Amino acid sequence: MVYLVEDETQTVVNWAHGVAQSDDTYFHRGQRLARRLGVHYRRDGLTEFGFWTPELMADVIQSERTLELEILTPLQPINFSQPQQTVSFQRDRIPVMPQGEFVWAVVAGVKPGSRDRAGSFYWLRYVDAEGRLHSIRDPLAYSLPYGVFAPAEVYDMRRLQQQRADLGYFRRTAAPKGRVEVEIPRVPTPTNILQIHPKTASPEGTLEGLTKLFKQISDKLAVGEALTAAEAAYSGYDAVQLLPVEPTIEYRREDTNIEHEFFAIVEGDGDDNTPFTVTLRKPNTQNWGYDVPILGSAATNPAVLGSLRPDEVVDFIATLHNFSQGPIHLIYDLVYGHADNQGLELLGQQFFKGPNMYGQDLNHQLPQVRAILLEMQRRKLNTGADGIRVDGGQDFRFFNPLSGRVEQDDVYLLAMSDVVQDIYGYRRLMFTIFEDGRPWPEPGWEEKSTYLELAEAKPGAFQWGPLVFAHNTPTLKGFWDRKWRRVCEVIFQGDHWITGCGNHDTVRRGNQIDLDANINWNLGDTLPQVLNRAYNNPATLLWVHGFSPGLPMDFLNASLETPWGFFRNTDDRYGVKVVSEEVGFLDWQIEPDLYQQPQAFPQLKALGFETLDQLKGFARALRDAMVETDYNLEEVAQICQHCLGENADKGICEVPSLEELNQPSLPRFLATLNVPKLKQFAMAFMEDGHDICNVGHYFDTANLDTCTFGLALRQFRRQNPWLRDNLTGRDRFNRISDDERTIFYGYRSQPHPPSDATPQEVVMLAHMGGDPMTVSPGDWLQLDIDRWQVALASPGLKLTGKKALHSFELKDSQGLLLVPKSR
């Protein structure tokens, strides 16, 4: 029996009415109400539901339209590992009690979900004046196992928190709730960060897979067992930053989408208390994570959950917190600056201000929206996170009628940093990173941006620094010389910057460099070799981790030198356009022998692209045709068919012909190319490209010297935490630069050593590009070089003999760290 408990519901309605009538500000009222919105399985076994429905309430009341809470309870166990299954459900329609812009219900008989059992699913449903059925989904849902377009799942979050394996960690690091005199602590700054895209970071492509990997590494280190090269690439970090794991957009056809839906209801065969069937498909979305509809941001994208259960998130975080070599922090990448256009189908119009280049601007200035967004974040943090990275801080803008200008909403950004985490009564504030490139999108923003506004406004917070941002192209000759001004800013004011070279965005930008650019061929013999060495460069890593201020961050795919690109199978409308802009991935990331491996690019090979050259030929033609026709797919199909098909008409070609592409033949399907086939090609390209980026394919071929060098650098950084501070007047940093080479070198001394200790010191030399050069660190830095010894040298750099450090040759990408012999 599932039924409304009227007296309990009235109690909630009375409480909400009291909040609405209080003397508090609109925003603080909204915050109190937001805490109770969504679904909460209570200690007494009842389940409380709350929805904010301002766009409906007046219309519902005036038209006497029925607005009901629909609860869908599975009548048989759901196998969450099954790719597809058909399950019988019971449908119960429950009346709700309105209160202002809200509706509330306390319901008995609802089943809560757990690790091993599915809970009841729910949404609001109503029929409009034209007789069409509509669903109102829960923006604050805890569990969305079948995606954002499906109903949410009721989940027992109290049980989940009680049983988590890292409660001891929170007892040690947080303040107990209820002690007024105890200040809420903020999570301390980590030493270094590993950035991870969960879908490509383990063979399974899930948080379960990552849990397995980190548990295995932890157990090995606990008993002193040697790590493999691949395991070394995950090690030596005290923080892990996941690319966004909020639910993303989903593939939606413009005509009919029933065969693609993860929760496909067979309509018309079930009334109240009559079983009906649902086809359940395990979500298989592939996406960076930045294409968010905002709805469900408190939950986790089910496509990164092998089990589809919220417990999987907590298991991963607990594994990090209980790591044998000390706790590893978990940092969430939060996307609240914009919403994809799919959000318009899922949220009320009050959430949006209007369109932007990403989709929609969010209406942070509406008090209730602002409160709900912060509540989404609070619930997300309560999974156990230690920090946040705020994506696109420059996007949080609004028109201020008092000043007559468009301004940054810094108050909201700083409020994100002050959301209090509460794990079973233990409270903390998060370590905070802001990505903010203001005055973006002004022309020349890359050079104008200071990257300091929010770090200065929020002491202790960090910002992405200028050399970790998207416009980072170290594959080009003279890159580090051209960036000298920014390099010096990192050295002398970068103590609160995220530093490094390779991240998810910079590596993707590397794929977009023209092939006729001035490439630094010292880095490798092929374009993939050049790109891999550029973003996992020993010299760069050495000066970032071993010498520079700030907080270093590495990207897993770059560290393992595996392919990486912008691939998503979530877009029917713009999929071909995205592929046309990503074709450089084939030049910069894929070697011919990799393409020929049996497991590589199976869908594209099935379309007839037997060789990498064939695929490149069509991809370049597609790119040119898309630009030529301003992305008109009908015209693109005609042009490619005429120019590349079996009966190519060279007289009308507006893209390179087969001869110009040096292609004797291309797959037959081009002869009858049309828009559906273009979309088929785009989907195959996206899914094959995504799969080839999974690092699990390359574990056995990971370079041991490169991976262990990186691990040694990270260990050096953690042994010398004072390196995070800016250089002082006693320190030295300079370059040798001419048309042929760029070399960084410097000396640092610990600024505030313990009173009974000798200051620690370090010397760094790093060849950042160009021809070899003989270096003399003692002469350059006025040091008695006989007092120094090598702490770390890049792979392949061998120095032997007593006088070896006096003068030696340094080649592109080589470098070393020296420390006093007395250390």
XYZ file of N, CA, C and O in Angstrom, residues 458-593:
544
model
N 39.136 35.535 -2.020
C 38.917 34.425 -1.080
C 40.263 33.877 -0.637
O 40.817 32.974 -1.269
N 40.843 34.403 0.430
C 42.145 33.912 0.891
C 42.121 32.398 1.094
O 41.199 31.845 1.692
N 43.142 31.750 0.581
C 43.221 30.303 0.680
C 42.706 29.575 -0.541
O 43.019 28.396 -0.737
N 41.893 30.255 -1.366
C 41.395 29.630 -2.583
C 42.469 29.681 -3.671
O 43.376 30.511 -3.633
N 42.330 28.794 -4.660
C 43.267 28.723 -5.782
C 42.520 29.025 -7.076
O 41.290 28.869 -7.161
N 43.267 29.485 -8.078
C 42.740 29.650 -9.423
C 43.618 28.902 -10.407
O 44.813 28.694 -10.157
N 43.012 28.509 -11.532
C 43.829 28.000 -12.632
C 44.752 29.112 -13.108
O 44.297 30.220 -13.393
N 46.048 28.807 -13.200
C 47.003 29.795 -13.671
C 47.040 29.874 -15.184
O 46.427 29.063 -15.897
N 47.770 30.834 -15.734
C 47.759 31.079 -17.181
C 48.382 29.960 -18.004
O 48.041 29.813 -19.176
N 49.283 29.178 -17.426
C 49.966 28.160 -18.226
C 49.286 26.801 -18.167
O 49.769 25.844 -18.770
N 48.174 26.689 -17.454
C 47.415 25.446 -17.448
C 46.113 25.636 -18.201
O 45.311 24.728 -18.323
N 45.901 26.851 -18.729
C 44.653 27.170 -19.415
C 44.654 26.608 -20.835
O 45.629 26.023 -21.313
N 43.537 26.819 -21.529
C 43.281 26.124 -22.797
C 44.236 26.522 -23.919
O 44.488 25.737 -24.827
N 44.749 27.742 -23.909
C 45.574 28.221 -25.029
C 47.040 27.817 -24.833
O 47.947 28.624 -24.916
N 47.273 26.546 -24.642
C 48.583 26.025 -24.264
C 49.054 25.095 -25.379
O 48.521 24.012 -25.545
N 50.056 25.515 -26.156
C 50.483 24.753 -27.338
C 51.984 24.486 -27.307
O 52.753 25.017 -28.120
N 52.457 23.647 -26.392
C 53.909 23.407 -26.270
C 54.478 22.554 -27.391
O 55.694 22.295 -27.389
N 53.652 22.114 -28.349
C 54.188 21.386 -29.499
C 54.876 22.311 -30.495
O 55.577 21.833 -31.399
N 54.697 23.622 -30.339
C 55.256 24.582 -31.291
C 56.634 25.060 -30.847
O 56.901 25.203 -29.646
N 57.494 25.340 -31.819
C 58.815 25.883 -31.519
C 58.694 27.216 -30.785
O 57.868 28.060 -31.122
N 59.535 27.384 -29.765
C 59.602 28.657 -29.060
C 58.435 28.944 -28.153
O 58.286 30.080 -27.674
N 57.573 27.938 -27.879
C 56.384 28.199 -27.049
C 56.763 28.769 -25.699
O 56.226 29.778 -25.261
N 57.704 28.132 -24.992
C 58.028 28.568 -23.635
C 58.757 29.909 -23.637
O 58.644 30.676 -22.669
N 59.441 30.212 -24.706
C 60.062 31.532 -24.803
C 58.992 32.615 -24.956
O 59.062 33.672 -24.332
N 57.984 32.344 -25.801
C 56.896 33.307 -25.989
C 56.061 33.490 -24.726
O 55.465 34.540 -24.530
N 56.043 32.475 -23.874
C 55.257 32.556 -22.648
C 56.089 33.037 -21.457
O 55.652 32.900 -20.308
N 57.237 33.649 -21.727
C 58.137 34.016 -20.642
C 57.478 34.936 -19.616
O 57.678 34.787 -18.406
N 56.676 35.885 -20.079
C 56.007 36.791 -19.121
C 55.121 36.003 -18.170
O 55.145 36.226 -16.951
N 54.363 35.066 -18.708
C 53.485 34.265 -17.861
C 54.304 33.323 -16.973
O 53.933 33.077 -15.810
N 55.405 32.804 -17.503
C 56.273 31.951 -16.697
C 56.768 32.709 -15.465
O 56.756 32.187 -14.346
N 57.179 33.950 -15.661
C 57.661 34.760 -14.536
C 56.546 35.060 -13.540
O 56.782 35.123 -12.324
N 55.317 35.238 -14.062
C 54.194 35.444 -13.145
C 53.981 34.205 -12.278
O 53.722 34.319 -11.072
N 54.086 33.038 -12.869
C 53.973 31.810 -12.092
C 55.045 31.769 -11.007
O 54.770 31.439 -9.839
N 56.258 32.115 -11.369
C 57.385 32.019 -10.448
C 57.257 32.991 -9.274
O 57.561 32.655 -8.126
N 56.800 34.207 -9.543
C 56.842 35.239 -8.502
C 55.486 35.568 -7.883
O 55.450 36.258 -6.863
N 54.361 35.091 -8.464
C 53.070 35.345 -7.834
C 52.117 34.150 -7.946
O 50.931 34.279 -7.694
N 52.662 32.975 -8.272
C 51.809 31.837 -8.563
C 51.521 30.905 -7.411
O 51.093 29.767 -7.630
N 51.728 31.359 -6.163
C 51.572 30.441 -5.036
C 50.132 29.962 -4.857
O 49.893 28.957 -4.191
N 49.153 30.658 -5.436
C 47.760 30.211 -5.359
C 47.191 29.942 -6.753
O 46.000 30.150 -7.005
N 48.046 29.455 -7.624
C 47.630 29.029 -8.957
C 47.756 27.522 -9.085
O 48.662 26.908 -8.503
N 46.863 26.932 -9.876
C 47.053 25.569 -10.345
C 48.027 25.649 -11.509
O 47.817 26.402 -12.466
N 49.116 24.897 -11.410
C 50.166 24.970 -12.416
C 50.268 23.644 -13.156
O 49.708 22.629 -12.749
N 50.998 23.660 -14.232
C 51.178 22.470 -15.047
C 51.001 22.803 -16.511
O 50.897 23.971 -16.899
N 50.946 21.769 -17.317
C 50.892 21.964 -18.762
C 49.786 21.135 -19.406
O 49.067 21.607 -20.265
N 49.618 19.880 -18.974
C 48.659 18.993 -19.612
C 47.393 18.845 -18.796
O 47.438 18.435 -17.635
N 46.270 19.200 -19.376
C 44.968 18.913 -18.775
C 43.999 18.512 -19.867
O 44.342 18.482 -21.050
N 42.768 18.233 -19.500
C 41.794 17.739 -20.474
C 41.601 18.704 -21.636
O 41.342 18.282 -22.770
N 41.713 19.997 -21.393
C 41.437 20.989 -22.427
C 42.669 21.295 -23.265
O 42.595 21.443 -24.486
N 43.836 21.385 -22.625
C 45.036 21.727 -23.386
C 45.413 20.613 -24.354
O 45.807 20.864 -25.493
N 45.280 19.355 -23.914
C 45.630 18.246 -24.802
C 44.667 18.211 -25.989
O 45.064 17.954 -27.126
N 43.420 18.498 -25.734
C 42.453 18.561 -26.833
C 42.796 19.693 -27.792
O 42.695 19.562 -29.013
N 43.238 20.835 -27.284
C 43.646 21.944 -28.163
C 44.855 21.549 -29.008
O 45.016 22.033 -30.126
N 45.699 20.697 -28.459
C 46.836 20.234 -29.242
C 46.423 19.532 -30.513
O 47.141 19.563 -31.523
N 45.248 18.918 -30.515
C 44.747 18.243 -31.710
C 44.332 19.218 -32.801
O 44.126 18.805 -33.946
N 44.177 20.482 -32.464
C 43.641 21.463 -33.409
C 44.724 22.312 -34.072
O 44.414 23.223 -34.835
N 45.983 22.026 -33.804
C 47.075 22.797 -34.395
C 47.238 22.405 -35.863
O 47.229 21.226 -36.219
N 47.401 23.392 -36.714
C 47.571 23.133 -38.146
C 48.833 22.305 -38.387
O 49.862 22.489 -37.723
N 48.744 21.454 -39.379
C 49.871 20.572 -39.668
C 51.047 21.308 -40.277
O 52.177 20.808 -40.261
N 50.802 22.514 -40.839
C 51.902 23.295 -41.405
C 52.438 24.324 -40.425
O 53.174 25.234 -40.796
N 52.073 24.193 -39.139
C 52.594 25.102 -38.114
C 54.070 24.808 -37.865
O 54.614 23.790 -38.312
N 54.708 25.697 -37.122
C 56.141 25.578 -36.834
C 56.334 24.609 -35.661
O 56.517 25.004 -34.516
N 56.297 23.321 -35.958
C 56.292 22.276 -34.941
C 57.713 21.995 -34.458
O 58.666 22.011 -35.236
N 57.841 21.732 -33.167
C 59.138 21.389 -32.582
C 59.389 19.893 -32.778
O 58.987 19.057 -31.969
N 60.074 19.545 -33.840
C 60.327 18.147 -34.168
C 61.398 17.512 -33.290
O 61.657 16.304 -33.390
N 62.019 18.292 -32.399
C 62.896 17.668 -31.410
C 62.119 16.746 -30.473
O 62.705 15.868 -29.833
N 60.803 16.963 -30.384
C 59.987 16.212 -29.434
C 59.654 14.807 -29.928
O 59.241 13.957 -29.132
N 59.777 14.559 -31.218
C 59.448 13.240 -31.730
C 59.514 13.186 -33.237
O 59.648 14.215 -33.910
N 59.394 11.973 -33.777
C 59.472 11.776 -35.222
C 58.104 11.821 -35.892
O 58.023 11.982 -37.105
N 57.045 11.620 -35.127
C 55.686 11.680 -35.671
C 54.870 12.661 -34.846
O 55.252 13.017 -33.716
N 53.738 13.076 -35.377
C 52.904 14.034 -34.644
C 52.443 13.474 -33.298
O 52.501 14.197 -32.287
N 51.981 12.211 -33.204
C 51.623 11.703 -31.881
C 52.790 11.695 -30.900
O 52.607 11.998 -29.715
N 53.996 11.386 -31.380
C 55.150 11.438 -30.483
C 55.413 12.859 -30.008
O 55.733 13.096 -28.839
N 55.282 13.823 -30.923
C 55.492 15.223 -30.561
C 54.492 15.649 -29.501
O 54.841 16.280 -28.493
N 53.219 15.324 -29.723
C 52.187 15.756 -28.773
C 52.375 15.090 -27.416
O 52.272 15.751 -26.369
N 52.652 13.806 -27.406
C 52.841 13.108 -26.130
C 54.000 13.698 -25.341
O 53.885 13.925 -24.124
N 55.103 13.969 -26.001
C 56.253 14.527 -25.296
C 55.997 15.981 -24.873
O 56.470 16.412 -23.813
N 55.243 16.718 -25.659
C 54.969 18.121 -25.320
C 54.155 18.237 -24.032
O 54.417 19.116 -23.200
N 53.150 17.354 -23.866
C 52.273 17.467 -22.705
C 52.685 16.551 -21.555
O 52.070 16.587 -20.483
N 53.691 15.739 -21.763
C 54.272 14.947 -20.682
C 55.781 15.105 -20.755
O 56.533 14.133 -20.804
N 56.214 16.367 -20.738
C 57.602 16.707 -21.024
C 58.434 16.663 -19.743
O 58.094 17.336 -18.762
N 59.508 15.887 -19.711
C 60.306 15.787 -18.483
C 60.803 17.133 -17.972
O 60.795 17.377 -16.754
N 61.261 18.018 -18.880
C 61.766 19.320 -18.443
C 60.644 20.167 -17.848
O 60.820 20.837 -16.820
N 59.495 20.166 -18.495
C 58.360 20.930 -17.979
C 57.914 20.392 -16.629
O 57.685 21.156 -15.679
N 57.769 19.079 -16.532
C 57.378 18.482 -15.259
C 58.384 18.812 -14.169
O 58.016 19.058 -13.010
N 59.652 18.843 -14.542
C 60.694 19.080 -13.551
C 60.601 20.479 -12.952
O 60.687 20.645 -11.731
N 60.399 21.489 -13.819
C 60.338 22.832 -13.231
C 58.993 23.116 -12.586
O 58.912 23.920 -11.646
N 57.915 22.439 -13.027
C 56.606 22.627 -12.387
C 56.580 21.962 -11.017
O 56.187 22.574 -10.020
N 56.975 20.675 -10.958
C 56.896 19.938 -9.695
C 58.102 20.177 -8.793
O 57.964 20.141 -7.562
N 59.268 20.406 -9.396
C 60.484 20.455 -8.590
C 60.950 21.840 -8.233
O 61.882 21.982 -7.425
N 60.311 22.890 -8.770
C 60.867 24.230 -8.547
C 59.793 25.327 -8.405
O 59.925 26.205 -7.561
N 58.741 25.266 -9.223
C 57.806 26.396 -9.308
C 56.850 26.453 -8.120
O 56.491 25.428 -7.546
N 56.407 27.648 -7.758
C 55.350 27.790 -6.758
C 54.025 27.231 -7.287
O 53.904 26.849 -8.454
N 53.018 27.238 -6.422
C 51.687 26.846 -6.820
C 51.386 25.390 -6.532
O 52.093 24.707 -5.784
N 50.299 24.924 -7.150
C 49.796 23.580 -6.924
C 49.800 22.825 -8.251
O 48.947 23.049 -9.108
N 50.761 21.913 -8.463
C 50.860 21.215 -9.750
C 49.696 20.247 -9.978
O 49.229 19.590 -9.047
N 49.269 20.180 -11.239
C 48.230 19.229 -11.632
C 48.640 18.549 -12.926
O 49.084 19.200 -13.870
N 48.479 17.222 -12.978
C 48.734 16.432 -14.186
C 47.435 15.785 -14.642
O 46.531 15.527 -13.837
N 47.354 15.490 -15.933
C 46.203 14.817 -16.526
C 46.592 13.379 -16.829
O 47.617 13.126 -17.473
N 45.812 12.415 -16.361
C 46.174 11.009 -16.451
C 46.485 10.581 -17.878
O 47.488 9.897 -18.122
N 45.648 10.938 -18.842
C 45.882 10.510 -20.223
C 47.189 11.058 -20.765
O 47.872 10.415 -21.561
N 47.557 12.282 -20.339
C 48.841 12.844 -20.767
C 49.999 12.110 -20.102
O 51.016 11.830 -20.740
N 49.842 11.794 -18.806
C 50.931 11.117 -18.093
C 51.202 9.735 -18.656
O 52.355 9.276 -18.670
N 50.161 9.054 -19.114
C 50.335 7.727 -19.708
C 50.524 7.800 -21.214
O 50.659 6.764 -21.870
N 50.534 9.013 -21.754
C 50.758 9.255 -23.182
C 49.803 8.423 -24.038
O 50.187 7.774 -25.010
N 48.531 8.479 -23.657
C 47.475 7.794 -24.403
C 46.646 8.834 -25.150
O 46.631 10.009 -24.785
N 45.934 8.430 -26.202
C 45.129 9.403 -26.954
C 44.078 10.075 -26.074
O 43.626 9.524 -25.070
N 43.695 11.263 -26.505
C 42.648 12.017 -25.804
C 42.015 13.000 -26.785
O 42.712 13.639 -27.569
N 40.709 13.096 -26.726
C 39.989 14.051 -27.568
C 38.604 14.299 -27.028
O 38.181 13.710 -26.027
N 37.875 15.179 -27.698
C 36.540 15.592 -27.270
C 35.523 14.692 -27.964
O 35.125 14.951 -29.093
N 35.109 13.636 -27.283
C 34.191 12.677 -27.899
C 32.943 12.523 -27.051
O 33.037 12.302 -25.843
N 31.808 12.603 -27.706
C 30.546 12.426 -27.001
C 29.531 11.764 -27.933
O 29.417 12.133 -29.104
N 28.807 10.791 -27.420
C 27.767 10.137 -28.214
C 26.379 10.604 -27.786
O 25.400 9.888 -27.916
N 26.316 11.824 -27.285
C 25.083 12.356 -26.698
C 24.381 13.368 -27.589
O 23.437 14.016 -27.151
N 24.853 13.521 -28.826
C 24.362 14.641 -29.634
C 23.975 14.177 -31.032
O 24.825 13.766 -31.821
N 22.687 14.223 -31.345
C 22.209 13.907 -32.687
C 22.287 15.124 -33.600
O 22.677 15.030 -34.762
N 21.971 16.292 -33.060
C 21.848 17.484 -33.891
C 23.194 18.028 -34.343
O 23.395 18.379 -35.507
N 24.162 18.119 -33.411
C 25.445 18.747 -33.714
C 26.600 17.747 -33.805
O 27.752 18.153 -33.876
N 26.288 16.460 -33.798
C 27.346 15.461 -33.781
C 28.289 15.555 -34.962
O 29.511 15.460 -34.813
N 27.755 15.769 -36.176
C 28.607 15.852 -37.366
C 29.496 17.086 -37.286
O 30.675 17.053 -37.658
N 28.948 18.184 -36.797
C 29.735 19.418 -36.655
C 30.894 19.213 -35.692
O 32.039 19.617 -35.982
N 30.629 18.565 -34.562
C 31.691 18.332 -33.584
C 32.787 17.460 -34.188
O 33.980 17.734 -34.037
N 32.389 16.410 -34.903
C 33.386 15.536 -35.522
C 34.236 16.305 -36.524
O 35.467 16.144 -36.576
N 33.608 17.162 -37.308
C 34.361 17.917 -38.310
C 35.404 18.818 -37.667
O 36.400 19.160 -38.300
N 35.175 19.216 -36.421
C 36.125 20.077 -35.718
C 37.182 19.276 -34.960
O 38.137 19.853 -34.455
N 36.990 17.965 -34.876
C 37.908 17.125 -34.099
C 38.743 16.195 -34.972
O 39.412 15.296 -34.455
N 38.721 16.391 -36.290
C 39.432 15.444 -37.170
C 40.939 15.494 -36.960
O 41.650 14.536 -37.287
N 41.471 16.592 -36.415
C 42.899 16.658 -36.120
C 43.351 15.591 -35.139
O 44.553 15.276 -35.064
N 42.397 15.021 -34.397
C 42.715 13.909 -33.490
C 43.415 12.780 -34.235
O 44.341 12.146 -33.699
N 43.004 12.530 -35.471
C 43.589 11.425 -36.243
C 45.051 11.688 -36.573
O 45.866 10.765 -36.626
N 45.401 12.960 -36.828
C 46.785 13.301 -37.148
C 47.667 13.322 -35.907
O 48.792 12.820 -35.936
N 47.149 13.906 -34.838
C 47.971 14.185 -33.678
C 47.995 13.062 -32.643
O 48.851 13.054 -31.757
N 47.041 12.136 -32.718
C 46.947 11.141 -31.647
C 47.052 9.695 -32.112
O 47.332 8.811 -31.307
N 46.811 9.414 -33.381
C 46.696 8.026 -33.824
C 47.809 7.663 -34.799
O 47.943 8.274 -35.861
N 48.578 6.668 -34.440
C 49.593 6.116 -35.333
C 48.940 5.045 -36.221
O 47.997 4.361 -35.796
N 49.449 4.850 -37.438
C 48.860 3.829 -38.322
C 48.822 2.434 -37.708
O 47.850 1.699 -37.873
N 49.879 2.036 -36.979
C 49.880 0.691 -36.412
C 48.853 0.547 -35.297
O 48.319 -0.547 -35.070
